[in-house]
Amino acid sequence: MSETKGKLIPFYLVVDVSYSMTEQGRIESANRIIGELVQAFEANPIISDKVRVGMIDFSDDAQVVIPLDDLLDLQSIPQLTVRGGTSYGAAFTKLRSEIERNVNELRASGYEVHRPAVYFITDGG
């Protein structure tokens, strides 16, 4: 039996970037979240050893904004911009495919993988 590199938790931010997110500073708040996460990881590097973070944005479609990785390896913090309507189906379809792909990659790299966590940010509009 081979030895594992350790256990990781895949953590995904799924962020609504539909036009309704322009109201009341919602998109600006969403943009602050990733910067605050980076600061939290810098202050607690043990978290960075155990958690891999990815971000998906969605409107009419969904796209990977930050591929699943060690958040402290992020070279720059992307800024979310609004576009289109709201398709939760697109968000969940992209999320499912990313989770399946990422978990398989982590396991192939020798990690045990805890159940992924998802933080879903939307205004519901």
Short mmCIF file of N, CA and C in Angstrom, two decimals:
data_model
loop_
_atom_site.label_atom_id
_atom_site.label_comp_id
_atom_site.label_asym_id
_atom_site.label_seq_id
_atom_site.Cartn_x
_atom_site.Cartn_y
_atom_site.Cartn_z
N MET A 1 0.84 -1.18 0.00
CA MET A 1 0.00 0.00 0.00
C MET A 1 0.89 1.24 0.00
N SER A 2 0.62 2.18 -0.89
CA SER A 2 1.44 3.37 -0.99
C SER A 2 1.04 4.40 0.07
N GLU A 3 2.00 5.21 0.44
CA GLU A 3 1.78 6.24 1.44
C GLU A 3 1.21 7.49 0.76
N THR A 4 0.28 8.17 1.42
CA THR A 4 -0.30 9.37 0.84
C THR A 4 0.50 10.60 1.25
N LYS A 5 0.35 11.65 0.46
CA LYS A 5 1.00 12.93 0.75
C LYS A 5 0.28 13.67 1.86
N GLY A 6 -0.93 13.26 2.18
CA GLY A 6 -1.74 13.94 3.18
C GLY A 6 -3.18 14.03 2.71
N LYS A 7 -3.99 14.70 3.52
CA LYS A 7 -5.40 14.87 3.20
C LYS A 7 -5.66 16.33 2.83
N LEU A 8 -6.45 16.52 1.81
CA LEU A 8 -6.81 17.86 1.36
C LEU A 8 -8.32 18.03 1.31
N ILE A 9 -8.74 19.25 1.50
CA ILE A 9 -10.15 19.61 1.35
C ILE A 9 -10.27 20.54 0.13
N PRO A 10 -10.96 20.12 -0.92
CA PRO A 10 -11.24 21.03 -2.03
C PRO A 10 -12.35 21.99 -1.60
N PHE A 11 -12.12 23.28 -1.76
CA PHE A 11 -13.09 24.31 -1.37
C PHE A 11 -13.36 25.18 -2.57
N TYR A 12 -14.63 25.32 -2.92
CA TYR A 12 -15.02 26.07 -4.10
C TYR A 12 -15.89 27.26 -3.73
N LEU A 13 -15.56 28.41 -4.30
CA LEU A 13 -16.43 29.57 -4.29
C LEU A 13 -17.16 29.58 -5.62
N VAL A 14 -18.47 29.62 -5.59
CA VAL A 14 -19.26 29.72 -6.81
C VAL A 14 -20.01 31.04 -6.71
N VAL A 15 -19.68 31.98 -7.61
CA VAL A 15 -20.14 33.35 -7.48
C VAL A 15 -21.02 33.77 -8.65
N ASP A 16 -22.18 34.28 -8.33
CA ASP A 16 -23.13 34.83 -9.29
C ASP A 16 -22.55 36.14 -9.84
N VAL A 17 -22.42 36.26 -11.15
CA VAL A 17 -21.97 37.50 -11.77
C VAL A 17 -23.01 38.02 -12.77
N SER A 18 -24.28 37.69 -12.52
CA SER A 18 -25.35 38.17 -13.39
C SER A 18 -25.56 39.67 -13.16
N TYR A 19 -26.28 40.31 -14.06
CA TYR A 19 -26.47 41.76 -14.00
C TYR A 19 -27.08 42.24 -12.68
N SER A 20 -27.89 41.41 -12.04
CA SER A 20 -28.50 41.84 -10.77
C SER A 20 -27.46 42.03 -9.66
N MET A 21 -26.26 41.50 -9.85
CA MET A 21 -25.20 41.65 -8.85
C MET A 21 -24.59 43.06 -8.86
N THR A 22 -24.99 43.91 -9.82
CA THR A 22 -24.50 45.28 -9.84
C THR A 22 -25.18 46.13 -8.77
N GLU A 23 -26.33 45.69 -8.31
CA GLU A 23 -27.10 46.46 -7.34
C GLU A 23 -26.47 46.40 -5.95
N GLN A 24 -26.54 47.52 -5.24
CA GLN A 24 -26.16 47.62 -3.83
C GLN A 24 -24.75 47.10 -3.53
N GLY A 25 -23.85 47.24 -4.47
CA GLY A 25 -22.45 46.87 -4.24
C GLY A 25 -22.19 45.39 -4.09
N ARG A 26 -23.09 44.56 -4.63
CA ARG A 26 -22.95 43.10 -4.45
C ARG A 26 -21.69 42.55 -5.13
N ILE A 27 -21.41 42.98 -6.35
CA ILE A 27 -20.24 42.43 -7.05
C ILE A 27 -18.95 42.89 -6.37
N GLU A 28 -18.96 44.11 -5.84
CA GLU A 28 -17.79 44.60 -5.12
C GLU A 28 -17.55 43.76 -3.86
N SER A 29 -18.62 43.40 -3.18
CA SER A 29 -18.50 42.54 -2.00
C SER A 29 -17.95 41.17 -2.38
N ALA A 30 -18.44 40.63 -3.47
CA ALA A 30 -17.95 39.33 -3.94
C ALA A 30 -16.47 39.41 -4.29
N ASN A 31 -16.06 40.52 -4.89
CA ASN A 31 -14.65 40.68 -5.26
C ASN A 31 -13.75 40.77 -4.02
N ARG A 32 -14.25 41.30 -2.93
CA ARG A 32 -13.45 41.40 -1.71
C ARG A 32 -13.21 40.04 -1.06
N ILE A 33 -14.10 39.10 -1.27
CA ILE A 33 -14.03 37.81 -0.58
C ILE A 33 -12.73 37.08 -0.86
N ILE A 34 -12.30 37.01 -2.11
CA ILE A 34 -11.10 36.24 -2.41
C ILE A 34 -9.87 36.89 -1.78
N GLY A 35 -9.81 38.21 -1.78
CA GLY A 35 -8.71 38.91 -1.12
C GLY A 35 -8.69 38.65 0.37
N GLU A 36 -9.85 38.61 0.98
CA GLU A 36 -9.95 38.31 2.41
C GLU A 36 -9.54 36.87 2.70
N LEU A 37 -9.88 35.96 1.80
CA LEU A 37 -9.44 34.57 1.96
C LEU A 37 -7.91 34.46 1.89
N VAL A 38 -7.31 35.16 0.96
CA VAL A 38 -5.85 35.13 0.84
C VAL A 38 -5.23 35.64 2.14
N GLN A 39 -5.76 36.73 2.69
CA GLN A 39 -5.24 37.28 3.94
C GLN A 39 -5.39 36.27 5.09
N ALA A 40 -6.53 35.59 5.13
CA ALA A 40 -6.75 34.59 6.19
C ALA A 40 -5.77 33.43 6.05
N PHE A 41 -5.50 33.01 4.83
CA PHE A 41 -4.55 31.92 4.60
C PHE A 41 -3.13 32.35 4.95
N GLU A 42 -2.79 33.60 4.64
CA GLU A 42 -1.45 34.10 4.99
C GLU A 42 -1.27 34.15 6.50
N ALA A 43 -2.32 34.50 7.21
CA ALA A 43 -2.25 34.57 8.67
C ALA A 43 -2.26 33.19 9.32
N ASN A 44 -2.77 32.18 8.61
CA ASN A 44 -2.88 30.81 9.13
C ASN A 44 -2.38 29.83 8.07
N PRO A 45 -1.08 29.75 7.87
CA PRO A 45 -0.57 28.91 6.77
C PRO A 45 -0.90 27.43 6.90
N ILE A 46 -1.24 26.94 8.07
CA ILE A 46 -1.62 25.53 8.22
C ILE A 46 -2.88 25.24 7.39
N ILE A 47 -3.75 26.25 7.26
CA ILE A 47 -4.96 26.10 6.45
C ILE A 47 -4.56 25.86 4.99
N SER A 48 -3.58 26.61 4.53
CA SER A 48 -3.12 26.48 3.16
C SER A 48 -2.55 25.09 2.88
N ASP A 49 -2.01 24.44 3.92
CA ASP A 49 -1.48 23.09 3.76
C ASP A 49 -2.58 22.05 3.59
N LYS A 50 -3.79 22.36 4.02
CA LYS A 50 -4.88 21.38 4.04
C LYS A 50 -6.03 21.67 3.07
N VAL A 51 -6.09 22.90 2.57
CA VAL A 51 -7.24 23.31 1.75
C VAL A 51 -6.75 23.79 0.39
N ARG A 52 -7.43 23.37 -0.64
CA ARG A 52 -7.21 23.87 -2.00
C ARG A 52 -8.47 24.63 -2.40
N VAL A 53 -8.29 25.81 -2.97
CA VAL A 53 -9.41 26.70 -3.28
C VAL A 53 -9.53 26.90 -4.79
N GLY A 54 -10.76 26.90 -5.26
CA GLY A 54 -11.05 27.23 -6.65
C GLY A 54 -12.26 28.15 -6.69
N MET A 55 -12.39 28.91 -7.76
CA MET A 55 -13.55 29.80 -7.89
C MET A 55 -14.14 29.67 -9.29
N ILE A 56 -15.46 29.58 -9.31
CA ILE A 56 -16.24 29.52 -10.53
C ILE A 56 -17.20 30.69 -10.50
N ASP A 57 -17.30 31.44 -11.61
CA ASP A 57 -18.36 32.44 -11.67
C ASP A 57 -19.42 31.97 -12.66
N PHE A 58 -20.62 32.51 -12.51
CA PHE A 58 -21.69 32.08 -13.41
C PHE A 58 -22.68 33.21 -13.67
N SER A 59 -23.24 33.17 -14.84
CA SER A 59 -24.35 34.02 -15.26
C SER A 59 -25.16 33.14 -16.22
N ASP A 60 -25.18 33.49 -17.52
CA ASP A 60 -25.80 32.61 -18.51
C ASP A 60 -25.00 31.33 -18.68
N ASP A 61 -23.69 31.43 -18.42
CA ASP A 61 -22.78 30.30 -18.49
C ASP A 61 -21.96 30.29 -17.21
N ALA A 62 -21.05 29.36 -17.10
CA ALA A 62 -20.18 29.30 -15.93
C ALA A 62 -18.76 29.08 -16.40
N GLN A 63 -17.81 29.67 -15.68
CA GLN A 63 -16.41 29.50 -16.06
C GLN A 63 -15.54 29.44 -14.81
N VAL A 64 -14.42 28.77 -14.94
CA VAL A 64 -13.46 28.67 -13.85
C VAL A 64 -12.64 29.96 -13.85
N VAL A 65 -12.68 30.67 -12.73
CA VAL A 65 -11.94 31.91 -12.58
C VAL A 65 -10.60 31.64 -11.91
N ILE A 66 -10.62 30.77 -10.91
CA ILE A 66 -9.40 30.33 -10.24
C ILE A 66 -9.42 28.80 -10.21
N PRO A 67 -8.50 28.17 -10.92
CA PRO A 67 -8.43 26.71 -10.85
C PRO A 67 -8.07 26.26 -9.43
N LEU A 68 -8.55 25.10 -9.03
CA LEU A 68 -8.29 24.58 -7.69
C LEU A 68 -6.79 24.50 -7.43
N ASP A 69 -6.34 25.17 -6.36
CA ASP A 69 -4.90 25.20 -6.06
C ASP A 69 -4.71 25.75 -4.65
N ASP A 70 -3.45 25.79 -4.24
CA ASP A 70 -3.07 26.44 -2.99
C ASP A 70 -3.29 27.93 -3.20
N LEU A 71 -4.13 28.54 -2.40
CA LEU A 71 -4.49 29.94 -2.58
C LEU A 71 -3.27 30.86 -2.46
N LEU A 72 -2.28 30.45 -1.68
CA LEU A 72 -1.08 31.28 -1.53
C LEU A 72 -0.20 31.27 -2.76
N ASP A 73 -0.48 30.37 -3.70
CA ASP A 73 0.26 30.35 -4.96
C ASP A 73 -0.38 31.27 -6.02
N LEU A 74 -1.49 31.90 -5.68
CA LEU A 74 -2.20 32.78 -6.61
C LEU A 74 -1.33 33.99 -6.93
N GLN A 75 -1.04 34.20 -8.21
CA GLN A 75 -0.18 35.31 -8.65
C GLN A 75 -0.89 36.65 -8.59
N SER A 76 -2.17 36.67 -8.92
CA SER A 76 -2.95 37.90 -8.86
C SER A 76 -4.40 37.53 -8.55
N ILE A 77 -5.10 38.47 -7.98
CA ILE A 77 -6.50 38.24 -7.61
C ILE A 77 -7.38 38.74 -8.75
N PRO A 78 -8.12 37.83 -9.38
CA PRO A 78 -8.99 38.25 -10.49
C PRO A 78 -10.16 39.09 -9.98
N GLN A 79 -10.60 40.01 -10.81
CA GLN A 79 -11.75 40.83 -10.49
C GLN A 79 -12.95 40.32 -11.28
N LEU A 80 -14.02 40.02 -10.57
CA LEU A 80 -15.24 39.55 -11.21
C LEU A 80 -15.96 40.72 -11.86
N THR A 81 -16.52 40.48 -13.03
CA THR A 81 -17.33 41.49 -13.70
C THR A 81 -18.66 40.86 -14.08
N VAL A 82 -19.70 41.67 -14.08
CA VAL A 82 -21.03 41.15 -14.35
C VAL A 82 -21.23 40.92 -15.85
N ARG A 83 -22.12 39.94 -16.11
CA ARG A 83 -22.49 39.63 -17.49
C ARG A 83 -23.76 38.78 -17.44
N GLY A 84 -24.65 38.99 -18.35
CA GLY A 84 -25.77 38.09 -18.58
C GLY A 84 -26.77 37.90 -17.45
N GLY A 85 -27.60 36.87 -17.64
CA GLY A 85 -28.64 36.51 -16.69
C GLY A 85 -28.13 35.49 -15.68
N THR A 86 -29.05 34.78 -15.07
CA THR A 86 -28.68 33.82 -14.01
C THR A 86 -29.06 32.41 -14.43
N SER A 87 -28.07 31.53 -14.51
CA SER A 87 -28.33 30.13 -14.80
C SER A 87 -27.69 29.27 -13.72
N TYR A 88 -28.50 28.86 -12.76
CA TYR A 88 -27.99 27.98 -11.71
C TYR A 88 -27.58 26.64 -12.30
N GLY A 89 -28.27 26.21 -13.34
CA GLY A 89 -27.92 24.95 -14.01
C GLY A 89 -26.49 24.99 -14.53
N ALA A 90 -26.10 26.10 -15.15
CA ALA A 90 -24.73 26.24 -15.65
C ALA A 90 -23.74 26.17 -14.50
N ALA A 91 -24.07 26.81 -13.38
CA ALA A 91 -23.18 26.80 -12.21
C ALA A 91 -22.99 25.39 -11.68
N PHE A 92 -24.09 24.67 -11.48
CA PHE A 92 -24.00 23.34 -10.90
C PHE A 92 -23.35 22.33 -11.85
N THR A 93 -23.58 22.48 -13.15
CA THR A 93 -22.96 21.60 -14.13
C THR A 93 -21.44 21.78 -14.14
N LYS A 94 -20.99 23.04 -14.17
CA LYS A 94 -19.56 23.32 -14.16
C LYS A 94 -18.93 22.87 -12.83
N LEU A 95 -19.62 23.13 -11.72
CA LEU A 95 -19.11 22.73 -10.41
C LEU A 95 -18.92 21.22 -10.33
N ARG A 96 -19.91 20.48 -10.78
CA ARG A 96 -19.81 19.02 -10.74
C ARG A 96 -18.63 18.52 -11.56
N SER A 97 -18.47 19.05 -12.76
CA SER A 97 -17.36 18.58 -13.60
C SER A 97 -16.01 18.96 -12.99
N GLU A 98 -15.91 20.12 -12.39
CA GLU A 98 -14.65 20.53 -11.75
C GLU A 98 -14.34 19.67 -10.53
N ILE A 99 -15.34 19.40 -9.72
CA ILE A 99 -15.11 18.55 -8.55
C ILE A 99 -14.63 17.17 -8.98
N GLU A 100 -15.31 16.56 -9.94
CA GLU A 100 -14.91 15.23 -10.40
C GLU A 100 -13.48 15.23 -10.93
N ARG A 101 -13.15 16.21 -11.77
CA ARG A 101 -11.83 16.29 -12.36
C ARG A 101 -10.77 16.56 -11.29
N ASN A 102 -11.03 17.52 -10.41
CA ASN A 102 -10.05 17.89 -9.38
C ASN A 102 -9.80 16.77 -8.38
N VAL A 103 -10.85 16.11 -7.94
CA VAL A 103 -10.69 15.01 -6.98
C VAL A 103 -9.86 13.89 -7.61
N ASN A 104 -10.15 13.57 -8.85
CA ASN A 104 -9.36 12.53 -9.54
C ASN A 104 -7.90 12.94 -9.67
N GLU A 105 -7.63 14.20 -9.99
CA GLU A 105 -6.25 14.68 -10.11
C GLU A 105 -5.53 14.63 -8.76
N LEU A 106 -6.21 15.07 -7.69
CA LEU A 106 -5.58 15.06 -6.37
C LEU A 106 -5.26 13.63 -5.93
N ARG A 107 -6.19 12.72 -6.15
CA ARG A 107 -5.95 11.32 -5.80
C ARG A 107 -4.80 10.74 -6.61
N ALA A 108 -4.76 11.06 -7.89
CA ALA A 108 -3.68 10.57 -8.75
C ALA A 108 -2.32 11.13 -8.33
N SER A 109 -2.35 12.29 -7.67
CA SER A 109 -1.11 12.91 -7.17
C SER A 109 -0.72 12.40 -5.80
N GLY A 110 -1.52 11.46 -5.25
CA GLY A 110 -1.16 10.85 -3.98
C GLY A 110 -1.82 11.42 -2.75
N TYR A 111 -2.83 12.24 -2.90
CA TYR A 111 -3.54 12.82 -1.76
C TYR A 111 -4.81 12.05 -1.45
N GLU A 112 -5.16 12.01 -0.18
CA GLU A 112 -6.51 11.61 0.21
C GLU A 112 -7.34 12.88 0.13
N VAL A 113 -8.60 12.73 -0.23
CA VAL A 113 -9.44 13.91 -0.44
C VAL A 113 -10.66 13.83 0.46
N HIS A 114 -10.81 14.87 1.29
CA HIS A 114 -12.03 14.99 2.09
C HIS A 114 -13.18 15.42 1.18
N ARG A 115 -14.37 15.32 1.69
CA ARG A 115 -15.55 15.77 0.93
C ARG A 115 -15.38 17.24 0.58
N PRO A 116 -15.57 17.61 -0.69
CA PRO A 116 -15.43 19.01 -1.08
C PRO A 116 -16.47 19.91 -0.40
N ALA A 117 -16.08 21.15 -0.19
CA ALA A 117 -16.97 22.17 0.38
C ALA A 117 -17.23 23.23 -0.69
N VAL A 118 -18.45 23.74 -0.69
CA VAL A 118 -18.83 24.76 -1.68
C VAL A 118 -19.51 25.92 -0.96
N TYR A 119 -19.05 27.12 -1.27
CA TYR A 119 -19.67 28.34 -0.75
C TYR A 119 -20.28 29.04 -1.95
N PHE A 120 -21.61 29.13 -1.97
CA PHE A 120 -22.37 29.62 -3.12
C PHE A 120 -22.80 31.04 -2.83
N ILE A 121 -22.38 32.00 -3.65
CA ILE A 121 -22.69 33.41 -3.43
C ILE A 121 -23.60 33.90 -4.55
N THR A 122 -24.80 34.32 -4.18
CA THR A 122 -25.76 34.84 -5.16
C THR A 122 -26.73 35.79 -4.46
N ASP A 123 -27.31 36.66 -5.24
CA ASP A 123 -28.36 37.53 -4.70
C ASP A 123 -29.74 36.92 -4.92
N GLY A 124 -29.78 35.83 -5.67
CA GLY A 124 -31.05 35.14 -5.90
C GLY A 124 -31.89 35.80 -6.98
N GLY A 125 -31.37 36.85 -7.62
CA GLY A 125 -32.15 37.57 -8.62
C GLY A 125 -32.10 36.95 -9.98
#
